[in-house]
């Protein structure tokens, strides 16, 4: 059985476990005020060429999203998000539970936003009987594997700054975005072009944890009280600092993300060669083959995967995901098995 | 340097780390839908003689408190809490951020609530211009080490049921409460007498995690969506199930809690023998000596501790806390060093 | 200048003003606990054949919407609304500010919901990472003048009951809906088929006020505390009771609504005769002519109206609204003036 | 039967009713964008010597309080209020429902706050596990008739500015405060010393309505969207502008407030002469006699009043309130009747 269900179905990278074990007996100050978090935050500021940034270690993506958004916005302000944005469809109304409307915007299938798509929302919301859009939420990579180019993110960033919009980037799959072939950005580029973003740990080598980077100093104030209020302060906060330090201190984070991307790309290429088309051409660790329904029972025995949706009466879009821990052999094995079937 | 600052300043018990390491490479289903969580929940239901209970693994205490309270209450309903309750004073307004008022009630120094203290609040709130008190929040042990007896909790429980109040018990220090000398309750007693409570992992052997037990079926509905909304669903949810299983499967949880209590009690006895009085006679792992201010600079070099407050112009109340990892030798060492000083 | 901008641009019906003046010097008990509110509520229960219903006088539509919705829902529950629903587009995020997501559903241009449109939302939301849809929000009449037939509302009602959905009807334009030609329902039908709805006063003869009727007893509990919390309890609550009594005691409410509808229908017919098509064929007091852009400067001098949107490069949809106070002569005058122009 | 139950049990001053009747047939632009509101706001800015202030007409006190407070604060910020503050005890958790904690502070029986009382709260809240106190809520007059002197308000104002605290003054009884004998402030003084306050209409001559004056420009932004979101935008917004204009254009507001105060003071003096002591010496339109319990059945027949609380086993504190509409003859009548009884 090959595992392609998602990128959070194994524990952490062995180096991370080792790092956690190494400090396990130490007495450390709580609530993220420790030296591991400090060192890790310094490392991230350096990596992002953003000495002014604050780095906040959060436990998970949903928590990072709603805590940041609620901290940044005033009550009458709203969020512009792709319809496919994780906050819009998969977080059980977490942003709305903090009191803010999400304005969903239809995008191309790659899930990417652009000024052209946002402009009509701004125009409509000039009517003061509506909320004031104030934050643009994007993901890199998107839910369908879309990766922003530097040109695209620059255009979006300039547009947001001109219109007083906060640009917030969900980086749950930051590693795979930045190691995909179409990427032409560094972490420093992301930091420069956004007002806040996060470096996802959960889906790339950590047990849990996202490193939220708030690059705009105007958005940083009293964030500790906010985190505490939203359950985002881990008593043993160093657990997060230790993990990010292990992942980032010598580039392990990007090395393992690259593995995930390469295996997925190998699998995508192989499937195409077998005549299986893709819903979208994804350059990341998530791929979306359109398979004949008759293949599904066989796939059920071969591998774990998720059904993404119906393509037509006879075909289904499935999602295959690789992670830092997926060996190339799994892709190979699956390809061979499918070839044998067809 | 002896460590008495708090009970969450070291990692997890070695057996817990081992259990985590053992499953680290496995592919496990996410979001707490896995077998480890299931087994762990079954174990807890058994331990509590509560087959009807639902068990929800939460990441931390603040999160467990506000998620449960917000799930249980309607918008116009409020919480009765001791002034010293953790939700009232140390969670940055987390409960109010979910929209609910906390009505603070003054208690004796042990922090325990009783029907006598609650009754006047109910009378005042018959006025419908006020909120409707609907949940009574207590902690066992309390913030000052108070432990409820079975008679006390039974009286409170009967009172709450008669008045339609949900009784919610914060069990961040559940282990130390149940292993203290004054305790006469089993987990099953707690489960029977409350509507919901949690078994604290963070402060007793786990890396992180609290096992929320909702014994009243009427309060259980759709809790997964609620957890997801509040950032309480860990993608790698099995991390919590694995830890609680390791702690509970053979009584390790109570064994290590007992150690914490015994070391603290030894220290408390020793300090009294040295003529140092206590702010309150605590039977748990937290003790509150009243020390001369002149002793503080010496203590600063001897051990970590927290200043609890001013006793009078010349004396300070400090808090010393032990944990599962505190050796008796630390207590001994500190006692000897203080004796030498005085 | 003819006034067709909206149906809330004049004060109240003279009979309402007279009723208010008549009690102005009386000493009356506050907060809606008075006899005027009681009599008025009794009258409404009678009108609706709903002796079990509670009647809550609210100050305005937005307040009625968010207070009722927030009172009815649990935190993880959401609202299904037409994209064009007032709560979705014109209330500045009021529902989301109470913590609940609105799931917008595209409808035909008449703005009406049906089981066919709701079913896919329910299917998608079986995934517990999403909110639980729990309330269906409809308006009668809709924002584009749509009026539900008894068959339609019955189908929707049965569907909602089968799926545990609360059916909530925004009746800001209740009077015009029930006096339109396509209507085949009585207030009692509405009461029977919905779980809560309101009889709009602001847009039909009152100074302000909506009479919220909660027909499902399970939804009524502690609503006074809820209203108080949301600013919906008027100190001089009798002001609302007095107005509704004046409007409803002898059918004035429906008589004046009928006037609004008739004038609008006369105007719609006249415009069509002049070759001006409609965006939608509205049977109520709001009509939506598609006029050549060249006509707009002339209209600006003739009457007040609202621009609804662009039809094509050369045409604009405008909205003309009549009220209880619009004389037929205004419609006649406008028609003649337009005829002269064209 | 004499009416002393409260100051909102009769309609509006006849001049206000007349003003409303005068515009009743006019077609006016909605949502408070009309000329009546504009003129009224200009008048208030002039009265307050505050050309930079924004004036927002709200429907009632609870709404004014929670809308302003929620608009001014960030999520982690809290409100310091006297225990007796209306927001703390009589608004059904309205402020908490917007997500903010109220920190209750014990005051002298007159209900007035001072820097001495606030300072310890600030010190305690330096701990970032607590909320950040950001707004000081006071009432003038207080719930027990306390009136701030200019010296007191100046001291409080300077303290707030030094500590970055917003000073918000609930002016539900603004008229009676400013016409009481102990008052030495003008509306301009209040405007200068606070960041926001309101001029209460409901309790002094209006049907309903409070004029919220936001003197600090930094707090004014996007308030219309906020009001709309909280149900505070009346469709027929001019109803509020018209009323305030009628009350303020020639000083009627203060003239009728003075009447209320004088009658109450006359009554207070008379009762004292009859040997009835007061719970607190109130200089406003609310007085608090301590009456023997044996007198209560007689009072029940003589007048309406409210029981404030128990003084001792044999005595009860009652509250007698006058309004703009209370004739001196009522006070005289009550005094004579009591004299006859005793």
JSON list of C-alpha atoms in Angstrom, two decimals, chain A residues 4-8 86 139-146 172-173 176 203 260-265 267-268 278-289 306 308 318-323:
[
{"chain": "A", "resi": 4, "resn": "UNK", "atom": "CA", "xyz": [-0.51, 9.49, -1.06]},
{"chain": "A", "resi": 5, "resn": "UNK", "atom": "CA", "xyz": [-3.41, 10.63, 1.05]},
{"chain": "A", "resi": 6, "resn": "UNK", "atom": "CA", "xyz": [-1.85, 13.80, 2.37]},
{"chain": "A", "resi": 7, "resn": "UNK", "atom": "CA", "xyz": [1.30, 15.43, 3.65]},
{"chain": "A", "resi": 8, "resn": "UNK", "atom": "CA", "xyz": [0.54, 15.19, 7.35]},
{"chain": "A", "resi": 86, "resn": "UNK", "atom": "CA", "xyz": [-8.56, 27.05, 3.03]},
{"chain": "A", "resi": 139, "resn": "UNK", "atom": "CA", "xyz": [-1.91, 30.59, -0.25]},
{"chain": "A", "resi": 140, "resn": "UNK", "atom": "CA", "xyz": [1.42, 29.59, -1.71]},
{"chain": "A", "resi": 141, "resn": "UNK", "atom": "CA", "xyz": [1.12, 26.90, -2.85]},
{"chain": "A", "resi": 142, "resn": "UNK", "atom": "CA", "xyz": [-2.65, 27.05, -3.32]},
{"chain": "A", "resi": 143, "resn": "UNK", "atom": "CA", "xyz": [-5.05, 24.22, -2.58]},
{"chain": "A", "resi": 144, "resn": "UNK", "atom": "CA", "xyz": [-4.73, 23.06, -6.18]},
{"chain": "A", "resi": 145, "resn": "UNK", "atom": "CA", "xyz": [-0.97, 23.33, -6.31]},
{"chain": "A", "resi": 146, "resn": "UNK", "atom": "CA", "xyz": [-0.74, 26.81, -7.83]},
{"chain": "A", "resi": 172, "resn": "UNK", "atom": "CA", "xyz": [1.09, 25.74, 5.00]},
{"chain": "A", "resi": 173, "resn": "UNK", "atom": "CA", "xyz": [2.86, 24.43, 1.87]},
{"chain": "A", "resi": 176, "resn": "UNK", "atom": "CA", "xyz": [6.87, 22.87, -1.67]},
{"chain": "A", "resi": 203, "resn": "UNK", "atom": "CA", "xyz": [3.21, 19.62, 6.38]},
{"chain": "A", "resi": 260, "resn": "UNK", "atom": "CA", "xyz": [8.21, 15.85, -1.87]},
{"chain": "A", "resi": 261, "resn": "UNK", "atom": "CA", "xyz": [7.95, 17.97, -5.00]},
{"chain": "A", "resi": 262, "resn": "UNK", "atom": "CA", "xyz": [10.24, 15.76, -7.05]},
{"chain": "A", "resi": 263, "resn": "UNK", "atom": "CA", "xyz": [8.40, 12.57, -6.19]},
{"chain": "A", "resi": 264, "resn": "UNK", "atom": "CA", "xyz": [5.06, 14.19, -6.99]},
{"chain": "A", "resi": 265, "resn": "UNK", "atom": "CA", "xyz": [6.36, 15.54, -10.27]},
{"chain": "A", "resi": 267, "resn": "UNK", "atom": "CA", "xyz": [4.41, 10.61, -10.45]},
{"chain": "A", "resi": 268, "resn": "UNK", "atom": "CA", "xyz": [2.56, 13.26, -12.43]},
{"chain": "A", "resi": 278, "resn": "UNK", "atom": "CA", "xyz": [-4.57, 16.10, -14.90]},
{"chain": "A", "resi": 279, "resn": "UNK", "atom": "CA", "xyz": [-7.29, 18.49, -13.67]},
{"chain": "A", "resi": 280, "resn": "UNK", "atom": "CA", "xyz": [-4.59, 21.14, -13.41]},
{"chain": "A", "resi": 281, "resn": "UNK", "atom": "CA", "xyz": [-0.91, 21.03, -14.14]},
{"chain": "A", "resi": 282, "resn": "UNK", "atom": "CA", "xyz": [0.48, 21.26, -10.62]},
{"chain": "A", "resi": 283, "resn": "UNK", "atom": "CA", "xyz": [4.17, 21.98, -10.05]},
{"chain": "A", "resi": 284, "resn": "UNK", "atom": "CA", "xyz": [4.04, 21.02, -6.35]},
{"chain": "A", "resi": 285, "resn": "UNK", "atom": "CA", "xyz": [3.60, 18.03, -4.08]},
{"chain": "A", "resi": 286, "resn": "UNK", "atom": "CA", "xyz": [-0.11, 17.72, -4.80]},
{"chain": "A", "resi": 287, "resn": "UNK", "atom": "CA", "xyz": [-1.32, 16.34, -8.11]},
{"chain": "A", "resi": 288, "resn": "UNK", "atom": "CA", "xyz": [-4.84, 15.89, -9.42]},
{"chain": "A", "resi": 289, "resn": "UNK", "atom": "CA", "xyz": [-5.22, 13.02, -11.93]},
{"chain": "A", "resi": 306, "resn": "UNK", "atom": "CA", "xyz": [-8.50, 11.51, -1.67]},
{"chain": "A", "resi": 308, "resn": "UNK", "atom": "CA", "xyz": [-11.37, 15.59, -5.13]},
{"chain": "A", "resi": 318, "resn": "UNK", "atom": "CA", "xyz": [-8.37, 12.32, -7.26]},
{"chain": "A", "resi": 319, "resn": "UNK", "atom": "CA", "xyz": [-5.68, 13.99, -5.23]},
{"chain": "A", "resi": 320, "resn": "UNK", "atom": "CA", "xyz": [-2.30, 12.36, -4.65]},
{"chain": "A", "resi": 321, "resn": "UNK", "atom": "CA", "xyz": [0.01, 14.04, -2.19]},
{"chain": "A", "resi": 322, "resn": "UNK", "atom": "CA", "xyz": [3.62, 13.40, -1.36]},
{"chain": "A", "resi": 323, "resn": "UNK", "atom": "CA", "xyz": [5.54, 14.50, 1.69]}
]
